[in-house]
mmCIF file of C-alpha atoms in Angstrom:
data_model
loop_
_atom_site.group_PDB
_atom_site.id
_atom_site.type_symbol
_atom_site.label_atom_id
_atom_site.label_comp_id
_atom_site.label_asym_id
_atom_site.label_seq_id
_atom_site.Cartn_x
_atom_site.Cartn_y
_atom_site.Cartn_z
ATOM 1 C CA GLN A 44 101.237 90.635 68.513
ATOM 2 C CA ALA A 45 103.190 90.793 71.388
ATOM 3 C CA THR A 46 105.148 88.423 72.734
ATOM 4 C CA GLY A 47 105.464 86.121 75.399
ATOM 5 C CA THR A 48 106.868 86.626 78.211
ATOM 6 C CA ASP A 49 105.523 90.646 78.037
ATOM 7 C CA GLN A 50 102.726 89.643 77.818
ATOM 8 C CA VAL A 51 102.999 87.550 81.303
ATOM 9 C CA VAL A 52 104.736 90.440 82.257
ATOM 10 C CA GLY A 53 102.625 93.129 81.727
ATOM 11 C CA LEU A 54 99.542 90.677 82.970
ATOM 12 C CA GLY A 55 101.006 90.363 86.159
ATOM 13 C CA LEU A 56 102.220 94.269 86.424
ATOM 14 C CA VAL A 57 98.870 94.679 86.207
ATOM 15 C CA ALA A 58 97.408 92.075 88.436
ATOM 16 C CA VAL A 59 99.825 93.147 91.677
ATOM 17 C CA SER A 60 98.419 96.789 90.945
ATOM 18 C CA LEU A 61 94.925 95.002 91.534
ATOM 19 C CA ILE A 62 95.822 93.568 94.102
ATOM 20 C CA ILE A 63 97.486 96.554 96.257
ATOM 21 C CA PHE A 64 94.198 99.029 95.004
ATOM 22 C CA ILE A 65 91.625 96.801 96.377
ATOM 23 C CA TYR A 66 93.620 95.977 99.564
ATOM 24 C CA TYR A 67 93.984 99.355 100.253
ATOM 25 C CA THR A 68 90.790 100.508 99.437
ATOM 26 C CA ALA A 69 89.459 98.073 101.876
ATOM 27 C CA TRP A 70 91.760 99.512 104.551
ATOM 28 C CA VAL A 71 91.980 102.933 103.688
ATOM 29 C CA ILE A 72 87.897 103.686 102.950
ATOM 30 C CA LEU A 73 85.604 100.827 103.790
ATOM 31 C CA LEU A 74 86.754 99.408 107.153
ATOM 32 C CA PRO A 75 86.196 102.510 109.541
ATOM 33 C CA PHE A 76 82.684 101.596 108.548
ATOM 34 C CA ILE A 77 82.897 98.064 109.314
ATOM 35 C CA ASP A 78 81.705 97.344 113.246
ATOM 36 C CA SER A 79 85.926 97.061 115.064
ATOM 37 C CA GLN A 80 83.983 93.377 116.221
ATOM 38 C CA HIS A 81 83.984 91.658 113.042
ATOM 39 C CA VAL A 82 86.521 89.575 111.914
ATOM 40 C CA ILE A 83 88.255 91.249 109.019
ATOM 41 C CA HIS A 84 89.900 93.002 111.303
ATOM 42 C CA LYS A 85 92.309 90.364 112.119
ATOM 43 C CA TYR A 86 93.776 91.371 108.545
ATOM 44 C CA PHE A 87 94.436 94.317 108.152
ATOM 45 C CA LEU A 88 97.326 96.102 110.465
ATOM 46 C CA PRO A 89 96.700 99.420 112.651
ATOM 47 C CA ARG A 90 96.072 102.345 111.152
ATOM 48 C CA ALA A 91 98.804 103.830 110.911
ATOM 49 C CA TYR A 92 100.559 101.698 109.052
ATOM 50 C CA ALA A 93 97.687 102.314 106.118
ATOM 51 C CA VAL A 94 100.334 105.548 105.494
ATOM 52 C CA ALA A 95 103.574 104.670 106.964
ATOM 53 C CA ILE A 96 104.126 102.083 105.065
ATOM 54 C CA PRO A 97 103.510 104.276 101.534
ATOM 55 C CA LEU A 98 105.869 106.786 103.241
ATOM 56 C CA ALA A 99 108.625 104.379 103.950
ATOM 57 C CA ALA A 100 108.597 102.664 100.547
ATOM 58 C CA GLY A 101 108.244 105.934 98.634
ATOM 59 C CA LEU A 102 111.529 107.535 100.600
ATOM 60 C CA LEU A 103 112.606 104.209 99.612
ATOM 61 C CA LEU A 104 111.807 104.581 96.187
ATOM 62 C CA LEU A 105 113.775 107.719 96.320
ATOM 63 C CA LEU A 106 116.846 106.795 97.568
ATOM 64 C CA PHE A 107 117.522 103.737 95.040
ATOM 65 C CA VAL A 108 116.539 106.708 92.491
ATOM 66 C CA GLY A 109 119.743 109.124 94.313
ATOM 67 C CA LEU A 110 121.457 106.277 94.441
ATOM 68 C CA PHE A 111 121.407 104.663 90.511
ATOM 69 C CA ILE A 112 121.776 108.903 89.356
ATOM 70 C CA THR A 113 124.875 108.940 91.600
ATOM 71 C CA TYR A 114 126.511 105.472 90.374
ATOM 72 C CA VAL A 115 126.026 106.859 86.375
ATOM 73 C CA MET A 116 127.497 110.077 86.651
ATOM 74 C CA LEU A 117 130.676 108.394 88.374
ATOM 75 C CA LYS A 118 130.616 106.120 85.983
ATOM 76 C CA ASN A 119 130.756 108.633 82.915
ATOM 77 C CA GLN A 120 133.351 111.310 85.053
ATOM 78 C CA LYS A 121 135.692 107.951 85.244
ATOM 79 C CA VAL A 122 135.067 107.334 81.589
ATOM 80 C CA THR A 123 135.961 110.669 80.576
ATOM 81 C CA LYS A 124 138.688 110.782 82.668
ATOM 82 C CA LYS A 125 140.175 108.063 80.977
ATOM 83 C CA ALA A 126 139.517 109.040 78.112
ATOM 84 C CA GLN A 127 141.529 112.160 78.117
ATOM 85 C CA MET B 45 101.056 154.973 76.054
ATOM 86 C CA GLU B 46 101.839 151.606 75.195
ATOM 87 C CA PRO B 47 98.891 149.848 75.027
ATOM 88 C CA GLY B 48 100.494 146.639 76.480
ATOM 89 C CA ARG B 49 101.010 147.919 80.155
ATOM 90 C CA ALA B 50 97.487 148.689 80.186
ATOM 91 C CA ARG B 51 96.020 145.119 78.867
ATOM 92 C CA ARG B 52 96.566 142.764 82.346
ATOM 93 C CA ARG B 53 97.490 139.228 81.962
ATOM 94 C CA ALA B 54 94.722 136.944 81.883
ATOM 95 C CA THR B 55 95.480 134.135 81.716
ATOM 96 C CA MET B 56 97.650 131.897 84.606
ATOM 97 C CA THR B 57 100.571 129.493 83.972
ATOM 98 C CA LYS B 58 99.802 125.667 84.143
ATOM 99 C CA LEU B 59 101.776 125.012 87.078
ATOM 100 C CA ALA B 60 100.201 127.288 88.552
ATOM 101 C CA GLN B 61 97.096 126.826 88.612
ATOM 102 C CA TRP B 62 97.870 122.918 89.507
ATOM 103 C CA LEU B 63 99.559 124.861 93.206
ATOM 104 C CA TRP B 64 96.614 126.975 92.929
ATOM 105 C CA ALA B 65 94.240 123.369 93.280
ATOM 106 C CA LEU B 66 96.446 121.589 95.900
ATOM 107 C CA ALA B 67 96.299 124.653 97.771
ATOM 108 C CA LEU B 68 92.633 124.766 98.034
ATOM 109 C CA LEU B 69 91.833 121.060 98.055
ATOM 110 C CA GLY B 70 95.092 120.344 101.179
ATOM 111 C CA SER B 71 93.585 123.441 102.859
ATOM 112 C CA ALA B 72 90.178 121.510 103.233
ATOM 113 C CA TRP B 73 91.608 118.138 104.233
ATOM 114 C CA ALA B 74 93.855 120.651 106.773
ATOM 115 C CA ALA B 75 90.924 122.387 108.371
ATOM 116 C CA LEU B 76 88.328 119.318 108.132
ATOM 117 C CA THR B 77 91.266 117.101 110.140
ATOM 118 C CA LEU B 78 91.343 119.373 112.961
ATOM 119 C CA GLY B 79 88.264 119.523 113.338
ATOM 120 C CA ALA B 80 86.445 122.955 111.481
ATOM 121 C CA LEU B 81 83.279 121.172 111.328
ATOM 122 C CA ASP B 82 81.779 118.613 113.307
ATOM 123 C CA LEU B 83 82.633 115.539 111.343
ATOM 124 C CA PRO B 84 81.292 111.771 112.341
ATOM 125 C CA SER B 85 83.938 109.680 113.266
ATOM 126 C CA SER B 86 84.210 106.948 110.942
ATOM 127 C CA CYS B 87 84.276 110.106 108.447
ATOM 128 C CA ARG B 88 87.075 111.578 110.256
ATOM 129 C CA GLU B 89 89.129 107.942 109.539
ATOM 130 C CA VAL B 90 88.269 108.003 106.550
ATOM 131 C CA LEU B 91 89.675 111.492 105.871
ATOM 132 C CA TRP B 92 92.542 111.877 107.831
ATOM 133 C CA PRO B 93 95.199 109.193 105.356
ATOM 134 C CA LEU B 94 93.111 110.124 102.210
ATOM 135 C CA PRO B 95 96.440 111.798 100.241
ATOM 136 C CA ALA B 96 98.751 108.847 100.878
ATOM 137 C CA TYR B 97 95.055 107.557 99.825
ATOM 138 C CA LEU B 98 95.556 109.835 96.684
ATOM 139 C CA LEU B 99 98.393 109.066 95.910
ATOM 140 C CA VAL B 100 98.862 105.323 96.061
ATOM 141 C CA SER B 101 96.013 104.486 93.640
ATOM 142 C CA ALA B 102 97.546 106.750 91.510
ATOM 143 C CA GLY B 103 100.590 104.849 91.195
ATOM 144 C CA CYS B 104 98.465 101.623 91.380
ATOM 145 C CA TYR B 105 96.513 103.939 87.854
ATOM 146 C CA ALA B 106 100.567 104.223 86.336
ATOM 147 C CA LEU B 107 101.656 100.571 86.880
ATOM 148 C CA ALA B 108 98.953 98.693 85.923
ATOM 149 C CA THR B 109 99.083 101.540 82.699
ATOM 150 C CA VAL B 110 102.350 99.865 81.973
ATOM 151 C CA GLY B 111 101.651 96.815 82.857
ATOM 152 C CA TYR B 112 98.785 96.850 80.784
ATOM 153 C CA ARG B 113 100.055 98.207 76.954
ATOM 154 C CA VAL B 114 103.890 96.610 77.714
ATOM 155 C CA ALA B 115 101.128 93.147 77.016
ATOM 156 C CA THR B 116 99.195 94.702 74.291
ATOM 157 C CA PHE B 117 102.331 96.039 72.599
ATOM 158 C CA HIS B 118 102.545 94.574 68.674
ATOM 159 C CA ASP B 119 105.981 93.423 68.472
ATOM 160 C CA CYS B 120 107.141 93.293 64.341
ATOM 161 C CA GLU B 121 109.106 90.815 65.351
ATOM 162 C CA ASP B 122 110.203 90.588 61.152
ATOM 163 C CA ALA B 123 110.963 94.036 61.297
ATOM 164 C CA ALA B 124 112.937 93.561 64.392
ATOM 165 C CA ARG B 125 115.160 90.855 62.637
ATOM 166 C CA GLU B 126 115.675 92.815 59.611
ATOM 167 C CA LEU B 127 116.995 95.489 61.585
ATOM 168 C CA GLN B 128 119.199 93.827 63.439
ATOM 169 C CA SER B 129 120.652 92.343 60.573
ATOM 170 C CA GLN B 130 121.324 95.803 58.896
ATOM 171 C CA ILE B 131 123.391 97.279 62.018
ATOM 172 C CA GLN B 132 126.200 94.158 62.284
ATOM 173 C CA GLU B 133 126.604 95.133 57.870
ATOM 174 C CA ALA B 134 126.268 98.525 59.058
ATOM 175 C CA ARG B 135 129.329 97.784 61.382
ATOM 176 C CA ALA B 136 131.001 95.587 59.372
ATOM 177 C CA ASP B 137 131.104 98.030 56.905
ATOM 178 C CA LEU B 138 131.880 100.807 59.058
ATOM 179 C CA SER B 139 134.811 98.835 61.035
ATOM 180 C CA ARG B 140 136.608 97.666 57.526
ATOM 181 C CA ARG B 141 136.501 101.591 56.782
ATOM 182 C CA GLY B 142 138.748 101.671 60.149
ATOM 183 C CA MET B 143 135.675 103.010 62.436
ATOM 184 C CA ARG B 144 136.368 101.700 65.766
ATOM 185 C CA PHE B 145 133.100 100.310 68.679
#
């Protein structure tokens, strides 16, 4: 059996990804077929953000990965220089 | 003449297959988005964010799978404790023999 915090974190991840998936599916796939006067459109941003936000998030992710790799590499270099 | 020269390569590498499929689907999407067929405007509106949508759903699926596997992983607490004590023993033993950690 998995330990307590593991279960909470794991199920939390599942819940978050389900929420994102449902909201995004409604935004991209369902909304164009709903009459533009319907009140539900109030809960969604303009359509251009449906591509802009994931794109920006992806670029941020790449940035953080790159920074992390740079940090680890610099730390390694300093360690080997100290050992010499 | 060598028989190897006469035979042609029959299979594509996996990379080539993926790139081929990607190019095919990508060009279909580009053609439809730029107006090759006359689609109703609601279909157009669904079509153009599709690549972003597929990427986001693939990411959500990956996240959900990781979360699910973390939540259902079978820990063996006894084995973990035993392993930790064995590590302590080994460290004590090796540092007695002069190895530095």
